[in-house]
GROMACS .gro file of C-alpha atoms in nm:
model
  510
    1UNK     CA    1   0.002  -0.001  -0.002
    2UNK     CA    2   0.285   0.237   0.087
    3UNK     CA    3   0.452   0.166  -0.248
    4UNK     CA    4   0.126   0.247  -0.425
    5UNK     CA    5   0.108   0.584  -0.252
    6UNK     CA    6   0.462   0.663  -0.367
    7UNK     CA    7   0.366   0.582  -0.725
    8UNK     CA    8   0.067   0.813  -0.708
    9UNK     CA    9   0.284   1.097  -0.572
   10UNK     CA   10   0.545   1.039  -0.845
   11UNK     CA   11   0.280   1.048  -1.120
   12UNK     CA   12   0.139   1.372  -0.987
   13UNK     CA   13   0.488   1.526  -0.971
   14UNK     CA   14   0.561   1.409  -1.328
   15UNK     CA   15   0.241   1.567  -1.461
   16UNK     CA   16   0.337   1.898  -1.292
   17UNK     CA   17   0.682   1.888  -1.458
   18UNK     CA   18   0.528   1.819  -1.799
   19UNK     CA   19   0.295   2.118  -1.753
   20UNK     CA   20   0.591   2.342  -1.669
   21UNK     CA   21   0.805   2.223  -1.958
   22UNK     CA   22   0.521   2.251  -2.206
   23UNK     CA   23   0.450   2.602  -2.101
   24UNK     CA   24   0.406   2.865  -2.374
   25UNK     CA   25   0.317   3.232  -2.352
   26UNK     CA   26  -0.040   3.120  -2.271
   27UNK     CA   27  -0.026   3.014  -1.905
   28UNK     CA   28  -0.184   2.689  -1.799
   29UNK     CA   29  -0.561   2.693  -1.786
   30UNK     CA   30  -0.734   2.680  -1.448
   31UNK     CA   31  -1.026   2.874  -1.309
   32UNK     CA   32  -0.908   3.211  -1.168
   33UNK     CA   33  -0.955   3.263  -0.803
   34UNK     CA   34  -1.231   3.515  -0.734
   35UNK     CA   35  -1.035   3.725  -0.488
   36UNK     CA   36  -0.816   4.027  -0.460
   37UNK     CA   37  -0.500   3.816  -0.496
   38UNK     CA   38  -0.368   4.024  -0.786
   39UNK     CA   39  -0.336   4.321  -0.551
   40UNK     CA   40  -0.251   4.166  -0.218
   41UNK     CA   41   0.124   4.208  -0.271
   42UNK     CA   42   0.106   4.510  -0.501
   43UNK     CA   43   0.230   4.757  -0.249
   44UNK     CA   44   0.551   4.868  -0.085
   45UNK     CA   45   0.894   4.905  -0.240
   46UNK     CA   46   0.953   4.838  -0.611
   47UNK     CA   47   1.315   4.732  -0.594
   48UNK     CA   48   1.602   4.890  -0.795
   49UNK     CA   49   1.470   5.235  -0.695
   50UNK     CA   50   1.366   5.417  -0.379
   51UNK     CA   51   0.998   5.465  -0.468
   52UNK     CA   52   0.697   5.254  -0.365
   53UNK     CA   53   0.375   5.154  -0.534
   54UNK     CA   54   0.136   5.351  -0.315
   55UNK     CA   55   0.316   5.681  -0.377
   56UNK     CA   56   0.302   5.629  -0.755
   57UNK     CA   57  -0.067   5.532  -0.741
   58UNK     CA   58  -0.160   5.862  -0.575
   59UNK     CA   59   0.077   6.076  -0.785
   60UNK     CA   60  -0.038   5.925  -1.112
   61UNK     CA   61  -0.411   5.898  -1.057
   62UNK     CA   62  -0.453   6.243  -0.899
   63UNK     CA   63  -0.187   6.456  -1.065
   64UNK     CA   64  -0.049   6.300  -1.381
   65UNK     CA   65  -0.332   6.105  -1.539
   66UNK     CA   66  -0.573   6.397  -1.604
   67UNK     CA   67  -0.287   6.613  -1.736
   68UNK     CA   68  -0.126   6.360  -1.976
   69UNK     CA   69  -0.462   6.245  -2.114
   70UNK     CA   70  -0.555   6.599  -2.195
   71UNK     CA   71  -0.211   6.666  -2.344
   72UNK     CA   72  -0.209   6.372  -2.588
   73UNK     CA   73  -0.548   6.478  -2.720
   74UNK     CA   74  -0.384   6.792  -2.861
   75UNK     CA   75  -0.329   6.803  -3.237
   76UNK     CA   76   0.051   6.786  -3.209
   77UNK     CA   77   0.034   6.448  -3.027
   78UNK     CA   78  -0.267   6.297  -3.211
   79UNK     CA   79  -0.086   6.231  -3.539
   80UNK     CA   80   0.183   5.969  -3.556
   81UNK     CA   81   0.384   5.892  -3.873
   82UNK     CA   82   0.472   5.522  -3.909
   83UNK     CA   83   0.547   5.255  -4.168
   84UNK     CA   84   0.315   4.960  -4.116
   85UNK     CA   85   0.407   4.796  -4.445
   86UNK     CA   86   0.753   4.674  -4.349
   87UNK     CA   87   0.816   4.302  -4.383
   88UNK     CA   88   0.915   4.098  -4.081
   89UNK     CA   89   1.297   4.071  -4.097
   90UNK     CA   90   1.318   3.749  -3.891
   91UNK     CA   91   1.062   3.502  -4.022
   92UNK     CA   92   0.795   3.461  -4.287
   93UNK     CA   93   0.483   3.661  -4.207
   94UNK     CA   94   0.247   3.361  -4.201
   95UNK     CA   95  -0.043   3.505  -4.009
   96UNK     CA   96  -0.236   3.819  -4.079
   97UNK     CA   97  -0.529   3.926  -3.870
   98UNK     CA   98  -0.840   3.925  -4.089
   99UNK     CA   99  -1.076   4.071  -3.828
  100UNK     CA  100  -1.216   4.415  -3.903
  101UNK     CA  101  -1.092   4.538  -3.562
  102UNK     CA  102  -0.730   4.483  -3.670
  103UNK     CA  103  -0.741   4.742  -3.948
  104UNK     CA  104  -0.647   5.108  -3.897
  105UNK     CA  105  -0.754   5.428  -4.063
  106UNK     CA  106  -0.470   5.635  -4.208
  107UNK     CA  107  -0.503   5.997  -4.304
  108UNK     CA  108  -0.358   6.220  -4.577
  109UNK     CA  109  -0.062   6.441  -4.496
  110UNK     CA  110  -0.262   6.747  -4.588
  111UNK     CA  111  -0.501   6.674  -4.299
  112UNK     CA  112  -0.220   6.685  -4.043
  113UNK     CA  113  -0.214   7.024  -3.864
  114UNK     CA  114   0.120   7.196  -3.922
  115UNK     CA  115   0.234   6.944  -4.190
  116UNK     CA  116   0.457   7.201  -4.356
  117UNK     CA  117   0.649   7.255  -4.034
  118UNK     CA  118   0.670   6.877  -3.986
  119UNK     CA  119   0.837   6.825  -4.322
  120UNK     CA  120   1.090   7.104  -4.263
  121UNK     CA  121   1.242   6.894  -3.986
  122UNK     CA  122   1.343   6.630  -4.244
  123UNK     CA  123   1.525   6.866  -4.482
  124UNK     CA  124   1.861   6.785  -4.332
  125UNK     CA  125   2.165   6.948  -4.480
  126UNK     CA  126   2.401   6.705  -4.655
  127UNK     CA  127   2.768   6.737  -4.543
  128UNK     CA  128   2.866   6.780  -4.908
  129UNK     CA  129   2.658   7.096  -4.940
  130UNK     CA  130   2.903   7.282  -4.716
  131UNK     CA  131   3.146   7.278  -5.010
  132UNK     CA  132   2.909   7.382  -5.282
  133UNK     CA  133   2.960   7.718  -5.463
  134UNK     CA  134   2.643   7.861  -5.303
  135UNK     CA  135   2.765   7.789  -4.954
  136UNK     CA  136   3.116   7.930  -4.991
  137UNK     CA  137   3.241   8.286  -5.008
  138UNK     CA  138   3.488   8.361  -5.290
  139UNK     CA  139   3.825   8.443  -5.142
  140UNK     CA  140   3.925   8.677  -5.433
  141UNK     CA  141   3.689   8.940  -5.296
  142UNK     CA  142   3.964   9.037  -5.048
  143UNK     CA  143   4.192   9.316  -5.174
  144UNK     CA  144   4.507   9.153  -5.042
  145UNK     CA  145   4.418   8.803  -5.161
  146UNK     CA  146   4.682   8.617  -5.368
  147UNK     CA  147   4.506   8.345  -5.570
  148UNK     CA  148   4.824   8.147  -5.619
  149UNK     CA  149   4.918   8.140  -5.250
  150UNK     CA  150   4.564   8.080  -5.126
  151UNK     CA  151   4.454   7.808  -5.362
  152UNK     CA  152   4.264   7.524  -5.195
  153UNK     CA  153   4.105   7.240  -5.387
  154UNK     CA  154   3.757   7.205  -5.236
  155UNK     CA  155   3.605   6.964  -5.485
  156UNK     CA  156   3.454   6.643  -5.346
  157UNK     CA  157   3.366   6.348  -5.566
  158UNK     CA  158   3.019   6.197  -5.568
  159UNK     CA  159   3.154   5.880  -5.406
  160UNK     CA  160   3.314   6.079  -5.123
  161UNK     CA  161   2.993   6.270  -5.071
  162UNK     CA  162   2.811   5.941  -5.037
  163UNK     CA  163   3.061   5.815  -4.785
  164UNK     CA  164   3.036   6.136  -4.577
  165UNK     CA  165   2.656   6.090  -4.567
  166UNK     CA  166   2.703   5.735  -4.448
  167UNK     CA  167   2.939   5.857  -4.167
  168UNK     CA  168   2.677   6.098  -4.049
  169UNK     CA  169   2.401   5.835  -4.058
  170UNK     CA  170   2.626   5.603  -3.853
  171UNK     CA  171   2.705   5.868  -3.594
  172UNK     CA  172   2.337   5.953  -3.556
  173UNK     CA  173   2.242   5.582  -3.523
  174UNK     CA  174   2.474   5.534  -3.224
  175UNK     CA  175   2.236   5.739  -3.015
  176UNK     CA  176   1.918   5.559  -3.117
  177UNK     CA  177   1.777   5.265  -2.927
  178UNK     CA  178   1.506   5.180  -3.182
  179UNK     CA  179   1.452   5.207  -3.552
  180UNK     CA  180   1.265   5.516  -3.679
  181UNK     CA  181   1.077   5.455  -4.006
  182UNK     CA  182   0.887   5.782  -4.035
  183UNK     CA  183   1.117   5.883  -4.323
  184UNK     CA  184   1.032   5.575  -4.526
  185UNK     CA  185   0.842   5.613  -4.851
  186UNK     CA  186   0.564   5.388  -4.721
  187UNK     CA  187   0.526   5.578  -4.390
  188UNK     CA  188   0.175   5.720  -4.340
  189UNK     CA  189   0.008   5.947  -4.083
  190UNK     CA  190  -0.234   5.789  -3.835
  191UNK     CA  191  -0.474   5.973  -3.620
  192UNK     CA  192  -0.437   5.795  -3.289
  193UNK     CA  193  -0.774   5.915  -3.158
  194UNK     CA  194  -0.948   5.729  -3.446
  195UNK     CA  195  -0.749   5.411  -3.381
  196UNK     CA  196  -0.766   5.343  -3.002
  197UNK     CA  197  -0.562   5.060  -2.857
  198UNK     CA  198  -0.788   4.769  -2.755
  199UNK     CA  199  -0.827   4.394  -2.783
  200UNK     CA  200  -0.875   4.299  -3.153
  201UNK     CA  201  -0.887   3.924  -3.127
  202UNK     CA  202  -0.529   3.884  -3.252
  203UNK     CA  203  -0.390   3.577  -3.070
  204UNK     CA  204  -0.252   3.228  -3.128
  205UNK     CA  205   0.092   3.104  -3.237
  206UNK     CA  206   0.178   3.420  -3.432
  207UNK     CA  207   0.111   3.652  -3.136
  208UNK     CA  208   0.287   3.413  -2.891
  209UNK     CA  209   0.596   3.398  -3.113
  210UNK     CA  210   0.635   3.778  -3.088
  211UNK     CA  211   0.671   3.784  -2.703
  212UNK     CA  212   0.852   3.450  -2.693
  213UNK     CA  213   1.115   3.590  -2.930
  214UNK     CA  214   1.145   3.909  -2.724
  215UNK     CA  215   1.185   3.736  -2.391
  216UNK     CA  216   1.391   3.432  -2.485
  217UNK     CA  217   1.614   3.574  -2.759
  218UNK     CA  218   1.645   3.944  -2.687
  219UNK     CA  219   1.613   3.991  -2.310
  220UNK     CA  220   1.901   3.934  -2.072
  221UNK     CA  221   1.852   3.614  -1.871
  222UNK     CA  222   2.031   3.450  -1.578
  223UNK     CA  223   2.326   3.235  -1.695
  224UNK     CA  224   2.187   2.936  -1.511
  225UNK     CA  225   1.815   2.927  -1.591
  226UNK     CA  226   1.640   2.595  -1.517
  227UNK     CA  227   1.323   2.715  -1.690
  228UNK     CA  228   1.431   2.713  -2.053
  229UNK     CA  229   1.083   2.669  -2.190
  230UNK     CA  230   0.942   2.931  -1.956
  231UNK     CA  231   0.966   3.260  -2.151
  232UNK     CA  232   0.985   3.485  -1.844
  233UNK     CA  233   1.248   3.524  -1.578
  234UNK     CA  234   1.116   3.442  -1.236
  235UNK     CA  235   1.133   3.729  -0.991
  236UNK     CA  236   1.339   3.507  -0.757
  237UNK     CA  237   1.605   3.481  -1.027
  238UNK     CA  238   1.638   3.853  -1.100
  239UNK     CA  239   1.901   3.882  -0.826
  240UNK     CA  240   2.128   3.661  -1.040
  241UNK     CA  241   2.146   3.944  -1.298
  242UNK     CA  242   2.332   4.275  -1.276
  243UNK     CA  243   2.146   4.605  -1.238
  244UNK     CA  244   2.157   4.693  -1.610
  245UNK     CA  245   2.023   4.353  -1.709
  246UNK     CA  246   1.747   4.371  -1.454
  247UNK     CA  247   1.645   4.717  -1.565
  248UNK     CA  248   1.624   4.598  -1.924
  249UNK     CA  249   1.414   4.294  -1.838
  250UNK     CA  250   1.183   4.485  -1.602
  251UNK     CA  251   1.125   4.759  -1.859
  252UNK     CA  252   1.023   4.503  -2.125
  253UNK     CA  253   0.806   4.323  -1.871
  254UNK     CA  254   0.643   4.654  -1.771
  255UNK     CA  255   0.572   4.733  -2.135
  256UNK     CA  256   0.415   4.386  -2.181
  257UNK     CA  257   0.209   4.430  -1.866
  258UNK     CA  258   0.084   4.771  -1.976
  259UNK     CA  259  -0.026   4.639  -2.316
  260UNK     CA  260  -0.205   4.347  -2.149
  261UNK     CA  261  -0.393   4.587  -1.922
  262UNK     CA  262  -0.502   4.796  -2.216
  263UNK     CA  263  -0.642   4.482  -2.386
  264UNK     CA  264  -0.828   4.374  -2.073
  265UNK     CA  265  -0.974   4.722  -2.011
  266UNK     CA  266  -1.089   4.769  -2.375
  267UNK     CA  267  -1.216   4.420  -2.451
  268UNK     CA  268  -1.480   4.334  -2.713
  269UNK     CA  269  -1.762   4.227  -2.485
  270UNK     CA  270  -2.015   4.175  -2.762
  271UNK     CA  271  -2.044   4.235  -3.135
  272UNK     CA  272  -2.374   4.413  -3.106
  273UNK     CA  273  -2.575   4.559  -2.825
  274UNK     CA  274  -2.946   4.499  -2.803
  275UNK     CA  275  -3.143   4.801  -2.918
  276UNK     CA  276  -3.131   5.059  -3.193
  277UNK     CA  277  -2.871   5.272  -3.012
  278UNK     CA  278  -2.608   5.003  -3.042
  279UNK     CA  279  -2.258   5.134  -3.138
  280UNK     CA  280  -2.161   5.024  -3.491
  281UNK     CA  281  -1.832   4.876  -3.375
  282UNK     CA  282  -1.972   4.667  -3.087
  283UNK     CA  283  -1.954   4.707  -2.712
  284UNK     CA  284  -1.612   4.751  -2.550
  285UNK     CA  285  -1.525   4.751  -2.186
  286UNK     CA  286  -1.328   4.594  -1.898
  287UNK     CA  287  -1.305   4.211  -1.888
  288UNK     CA  288  -1.232   4.110  -1.529
  289UNK     CA  289  -1.197   3.740  -1.609
  290UNK     CA  290  -0.938   3.812  -1.874
  291UNK     CA  291  -0.746   4.037  -1.634
  292UNK     CA  292  -0.737   3.758  -1.376
  293UNK     CA  293  -0.626   3.506  -1.631
  294UNK     CA  294  -0.328   3.724  -1.719
  295UNK     CA  295  -0.227   3.843  -1.370
  296UNK     CA  296  -0.381   3.626  -1.096
  297UNK     CA  297  -0.108   3.438  -0.904
  298UNK     CA  298  -0.295   3.109  -0.951
  299UNK     CA  299  -0.268   3.157  -1.329
  300UNK     CA  300   0.090   3.290  -1.355
  301UNK     CA  301   0.299   3.070  -1.126
  302UNK     CA  302   0.275   3.352  -0.870
  303UNK     CA  303   0.438   3.604  -1.106
  304UNK     CA  304   0.136   3.822  -1.193
  305UNK     CA  305   0.180   4.075  -0.903
  306UNK     CA  306   0.554   4.105  -0.992
  307UNK     CA  307   0.463   4.186  -1.350
  308UNK     CA  308   0.233   4.459  -1.225
  309UNK     CA  309   0.519   4.601  -1.020
  310UNK     CA  310   0.729   4.613  -1.335
  311UNK     CA  311   0.461   4.842  -1.485
  312UNK     CA  312   0.527   5.088  -1.202
  313UNK     CA  313   0.902   5.048  -1.250
  314UNK     CA  314   0.874   5.138  -1.623
  315UNK     CA  315   0.649   5.433  -1.532
  316UNK     CA  316   0.928   5.566  -1.311
  317UNK     CA  317   1.191   5.515  -1.584
  318UNK     CA  318   0.994   5.705  -1.848
  319UNK     CA  319   0.894   5.978  -1.607
  320UNK     CA  320   1.263   6.027  -1.527
  321UNK     CA  321   1.339   6.064  -1.901
  322UNK     CA  322   1.070   6.338  -1.926
  323UNK     CA  323   1.224   6.518  -1.625
  324UNK     CA  324   1.575   6.488  -1.761
  325UNK     CA  325   1.480   6.628  -2.105
  326UNK     CA  326   1.234   6.870  -1.948
  327UNK     CA  327   1.426   7.196  -2.014
  328UNK     CA  328   1.465   7.093  -2.379
  329UNK     CA  329   1.096   6.989  -2.413
  330UNK     CA  330   0.983   7.317  -2.257
  331UNK     CA  331   1.153   7.505  -2.538
  332UNK     CA  332   0.999   7.299  -2.824
  333UNK     CA  333   0.757   7.489  -3.050
  334UNK     CA  334   0.489   7.212  -3.084
  335UNK     CA  335   0.396   7.369  -3.416
  336UNK     CA  336   0.055   7.291  -3.564
  337UNK     CA  337  -0.001   7.614  -3.760
  338UNK     CA  338  -0.252   7.726  -3.497
  339UNK     CA  339  -0.106   7.991  -3.262
  340UNK     CA  340  -0.373   7.939  -2.998
  341UNK     CA  341  -0.340   7.556  -3.006
  342UNK     CA  342   0.039   7.579  -2.998
  343UNK     CA  343   0.039   7.810  -2.700
  344UNK     CA  344  -0.206   7.586  -2.511
  345UNK     CA  345   0.013   7.286  -2.586
  346UNK     CA  346   0.329   7.460  -2.458
  347UNK     CA  347   0.153   7.571  -2.142
  348UNK     CA  348   0.019   7.217  -2.085
  349UNK     CA  349   0.370   7.077  -2.131
  350UNK     CA  350   0.523   7.315  -1.878
  351UNK     CA  351   0.244   7.247  -1.631
  352UNK     CA  352   0.285   6.873  -1.649
  353UNK     CA  353   0.664   6.887  -1.637
  354UNK     CA  354   0.641   7.111  -1.337
  355UNK     CA  355   0.442   6.839  -1.158
  356UNK     CA  356   0.695   6.576  -1.269
  357UNK     CA  357   0.983   6.784  -1.134
  358UNK     CA  358   0.811   6.785  -0.795
  359UNK     CA  359   0.812   6.400  -0.766
  360UNK     CA  360   1.069   6.312  -0.495
  361UNK     CA  361   1.184   5.963  -0.599
  362UNK     CA  362   1.287   5.956  -0.962
  363UNK     CA  363   1.463   5.661  -1.122
  364UNK     CA  364   1.847   5.706  -1.092
  365UNK     CA  365   2.011   5.622  -1.421
  366UNK     CA  366   2.351   5.747  -1.305
  367UNK     CA  367   2.407   5.413  -1.124
  368UNK     CA  368   2.414   5.230  -1.456
  369UNK     CA  369   2.696   5.162  -1.705
  370UNK     CA  370   2.981   5.254  -1.473
  371UNK     CA  371   3.298   5.052  -1.498
  372UNK     CA  372   3.509   5.121  -1.804
  373UNK     CA  373   3.535   4.884  -2.101
  374UNK     CA  374   3.303   4.621  -1.957
  375UNK     CA  375   3.032   4.879  -1.891
  376UNK     CA  376   3.071   5.015  -2.246
  377UNK     CA  377   3.031   4.663  -2.389
  378UNK     CA  378   2.716   4.608  -2.176
  379UNK     CA  379   2.574   4.940  -2.290
  380UNK     CA  380   2.629   4.838  -2.652
  381UNK     CA  381   2.450   4.508  -2.594
  382UNK     CA  382   2.170   4.689  -2.410
  383UNK     CA  383   2.111   4.917  -2.711
  384UNK     CA  384   2.139   4.632  -2.965
  385UNK     CA  385   1.894   4.412  -2.780
  386UNK     CA  386   1.635   4.691  -2.768
  387UNK     CA  387   1.700   4.781  -3.131
  388UNK     CA  388   1.621   4.420  -3.219
  389UNK     CA  389   1.295   4.431  -3.020
  390UNK     CA  390   1.187   4.740  -3.217
  391UNK     CA  391   1.241   4.541  -3.537
  392UNK     CA  392   1.034   4.252  -3.403
  393UNK     CA  393   0.735   4.491  -3.393
  394UNK     CA  394   0.727   4.464  -3.775
  395UNK     CA  395   0.640   4.095  -3.731
  396UNK     CA  396   0.307   4.166  -3.558
  397UNK     CA  397   0.026   4.037  -3.777
  398UNK     CA  398  -0.243   4.287  -3.664
  399UNK     CA  399  -0.207   4.639  -3.799
  400UNK     CA  400  -0.365   4.805  -3.495
  401UNK     CA  401  -0.150   4.597  -3.258
  402UNK     CA  402   0.152   4.679  -3.470
  403UNK     CA  403   0.074   5.051  -3.460
  404UNK     CA  404   0.054   5.067  -3.081
  405UNK     CA  405   0.338   4.825  -3.037
  406UNK     CA  406   0.565   5.034  -3.251
  407UNK     CA  407   0.459   5.360  -3.089
  408UNK     CA  408   0.509   5.236  -2.731
  409UNK     CA  409   0.843   5.072  -2.823
  410UNK     CA  410   0.964   5.389  -2.986
  411UNK     CA  411   0.849   5.589  -2.682
  412UNK     CA  412   1.051   5.365  -2.455
  413UNK     CA  413   1.343   5.375  -2.697
  414UNK     CA  414   1.333   5.756  -2.690
  415UNK     CA  415   1.332   5.750  -2.309
  416UNK     CA  416   1.640   5.521  -2.311
  417UNK     CA  417   1.806   5.756  -2.561
  418UNK     CA  418   1.747   6.047  -2.324
  419UNK     CA  419   1.874   5.858  -2.023
  420UNK     CA  420   2.180   5.688  -2.174
  421UNK     CA  421   2.298   5.867  -2.489
  422UNK     CA  422   2.484   6.130  -2.285
  423UNK     CA  423   2.337   6.429  -2.472
  424UNK     CA  424   2.127   6.532  -2.173
  425UNK     CA  425   2.392   6.466  -1.907
  426UNK     CA  426   2.572   6.804  -1.917
  427UNK     CA  427   2.383   7.086  -1.754
  428UNK     CA  428   2.425   7.436  -1.890
  429UNK     CA  429   2.506   7.345  -2.249
  430UNK     CA  430   2.664   7.664  -2.393
  431UNK     CA  431   2.484   7.608  -2.716
  432UNK     CA  432   2.138   7.618  -2.561
  433UNK     CA  433   1.947   7.941  -2.595
  434UNK     CA  434   2.169   8.089  -2.865
  435UNK     CA  435   1.964   7.959  -3.153
  436UNK     CA  436   1.591   7.899  -3.199
  437UNK     CA  437   1.512   7.540  -3.094
  438UNK     CA  438   1.372   7.461  -3.435
  439UNK     CA  439   1.709   7.526  -3.591
  440UNK     CA  440   1.839   7.192  -3.717
  441UNK     CA  441   2.169   7.222  -3.534
  442UNK     CA  442   1.988   7.201  -3.200
  443UNK     CA  443   1.744   6.919  -3.284
  444UNK     CA  444   1.802   6.639  -3.040
  445UNK     CA  445   1.462   6.475  -3.087
  446UNK     CA  446   1.254   6.449  -3.400
  447UNK     CA  447   0.883   6.521  -3.383
  448UNK     CA  448   0.790   6.155  -3.414
  449UNK     CA  449   1.012   6.068  -3.117
  450UNK     CA  450   0.843   6.343  -2.903
  451UNK     CA  451   0.498   6.221  -3.003
  452UNK     CA  452   0.595   5.861  -2.919
  453UNK     CA  453   0.754   5.957  -2.590
  454UNK     CA  454   0.445   6.137  -2.452
  455UNK     CA  455   0.194   5.890  -2.587
  456UNK     CA  456   0.394   5.596  -2.446
  457UNK     CA  457   0.395   5.763  -2.102
  458UNK     CA  458   0.022   5.833  -2.137
  459UNK     CA  459  -0.038   5.463  -2.198
  460UNK     CA  460   0.155   5.371  -1.878
  461UNK     CA  461  -0.040   5.629  -1.685
  462UNK     CA  462  -0.365   5.493  -1.820
  463UNK     CA  463  -0.267   5.137  -1.721
  464UNK     CA  464  -0.204   5.241  -1.360
  465UNK     CA  465  -0.538   5.418  -1.355
  466UNK     CA  466  -0.712   5.109  -1.498
  467UNK     CA  467  -0.567   4.894  -1.217
  468UNK     CA  468  -0.775   5.100  -0.977
  469UNK     CA  469  -1.086   5.009  -1.180
  470UNK     CA  470  -1.001   4.637  -1.173
  471UNK     CA  471  -0.929   4.656  -0.799
  472UNK     CA  472  -1.277   4.804  -0.744
  473UNK     CA  473  -1.440   4.540  -0.961
  474UNK     CA  474  -1.269   4.258  -0.768
  475UNK     CA  475  -1.375   4.413  -0.438
  476UNK     CA  476  -1.730   4.436  -0.566
  477UNK     CA  477  -1.721   4.067  -0.665
  478UNK     CA  478  -1.597   3.972  -0.323
  479UNK     CA  479  -1.881   4.161  -0.151
  480UNK     CA  480  -2.136   3.999  -0.380
  481UNK     CA  481  -1.985   3.653  -0.307
  482UNK     CA  482  -2.017   3.720   0.066
  483UNK     CA  483  -2.385   3.807   0.024
  484UNK     CA  484  -2.449   3.498  -0.185
  485UNK     CA  485  -2.287   3.268   0.067
  486UNK     CA  486  -2.475   3.418   0.361
  487UNK     CA  487  -2.798   3.408   0.165
  488UNK     CA  488  -2.746   3.042   0.080
  489UNK     CA  489  -2.659   2.960   0.438
  490UNK     CA  490  -2.971   3.119   0.585
  491UNK     CA  491  -3.001   3.393   0.847
  492UNK     CA  492  -2.722   3.477   1.092
  493UNK     CA  493  -2.919   3.301   1.368
  494UNK     CA  494  -2.941   2.980   1.169
  495UNK     CA  495  -2.568   2.998   1.101
  496UNK     CA  496  -2.493   3.045   1.471
  497UNK     CA  497  -2.718   2.748   1.560
  498UNK     CA  498  -2.532   2.531   1.304
  499UNK     CA  499  -2.195   2.639   1.452
  500UNK     CA  500  -2.316   2.565   1.807
  501UNK     CA  501  -2.430   2.222   1.711
  502UNK     CA  502  -2.102   2.143   1.532
  503UNK     CA  503  -2.243   2.192   1.187
  504UNK     CA  504  -2.130   2.437   0.911
  505UNK     CA  505  -1.899   2.715   1.027
  506UNK     CA  506  -1.915   3.074   0.891
  507UNK     CA  507  -1.645   3.158   0.639
  508UNK     CA  508  -1.378   3.401   0.756
  509UNK     CA  509  -1.301   3.676   0.508
  510UNK     CA  510  -0.969   3.860   0.513
   0.00000   0.00000   0.00000
């Protein structure tokens, strides 16, 4: 009999191992617990920074959320230029979303407010133009000039001009953490307000492969990782990684978490609502069951609350980038060809940045990449890994998912550029203030990068605000469950009598 019990225990253990090894990005299916388990540990310190969850909740929901949502509704931030026609550079694009909710609505360039000013930013001066006849002053205009003594051959061949242009492109690329395709011939303008981020039905092997490739092939992982088929790094293993590697992983995890929250909060509840006033595109709203499936500890090997903490960590990182580039961003024109709109946008920017400056516990990027050659190598790998992730976004098979994936990835890439490129490290740059900011010599960020940066931060702010809604929904469910149990058990007197007689005992709620 004892041997039989050992066999049963062994079989159960083997089944558990098979489940873990066969794990994909879809976590194992089991009924979610109807409790507040997702939020029980979502408080206190975040780790790798001095801030805590509760401080961010209040700061975001009360101060930042209303400001950033109002800001990104301005014309300057509504229009995003992106190339959604790029082929996947890593594998054959074998799955395209055919649902109507996957499609996006593009707009003509003429409908973009301030389009002329937008295009001026892309008229970059070629290095070869410095030596053209129009750009040089003839030396023989001087009275004491001797042509024979002062002769200088300033001709540059077409091949040399091409090489100089490549040098400049290479130098510029060293600062970028993600690819920018707004200069591509196939790039189009998209009105973000007409293409909201929400659950489109895009799922399955194609969608899973995106995140599996990001986590398993492009994220830093512990050198000894026993969970090779498990795409994520367990929070207990993060201590086996250096600070820079942890920051990278937690930033990607926070981005993934934020996107998942958006999909859960804007879920297609039904194709059509009963009645004549039904919206033409169906009914969208929060899906609590889907939220629990993605974040409940019982569904995620206990990792769900840690993923939610990574959202707060990424929020701190991007907020620090806004604060660091704040003086530069305050001097941007935000041109839309409407003086009143532009002035309102500039005032809104200064107001929100002022609130961000007041936050006491910003992310401290100065602790990273210190240590000579080894740190320089790690920084190069850090940038290359993220650059690769930005390319993976072209493999997304749903156009709407691709749009918001590329925008939020570019927003995070812009934040990393601000934090780690070194161009914002020196205070009191002598060049600042001498020329108008729109002068090409002082352009540190292109318009598309600024649009992505603010919209990406707005998405993180929205995610944290949505967590409050899901927390309330879970609390409401718990209260309803209490009522149902007590109703099914009879009156309080009957329950007491049962307890006294050794019968059913009342359930204790935490």
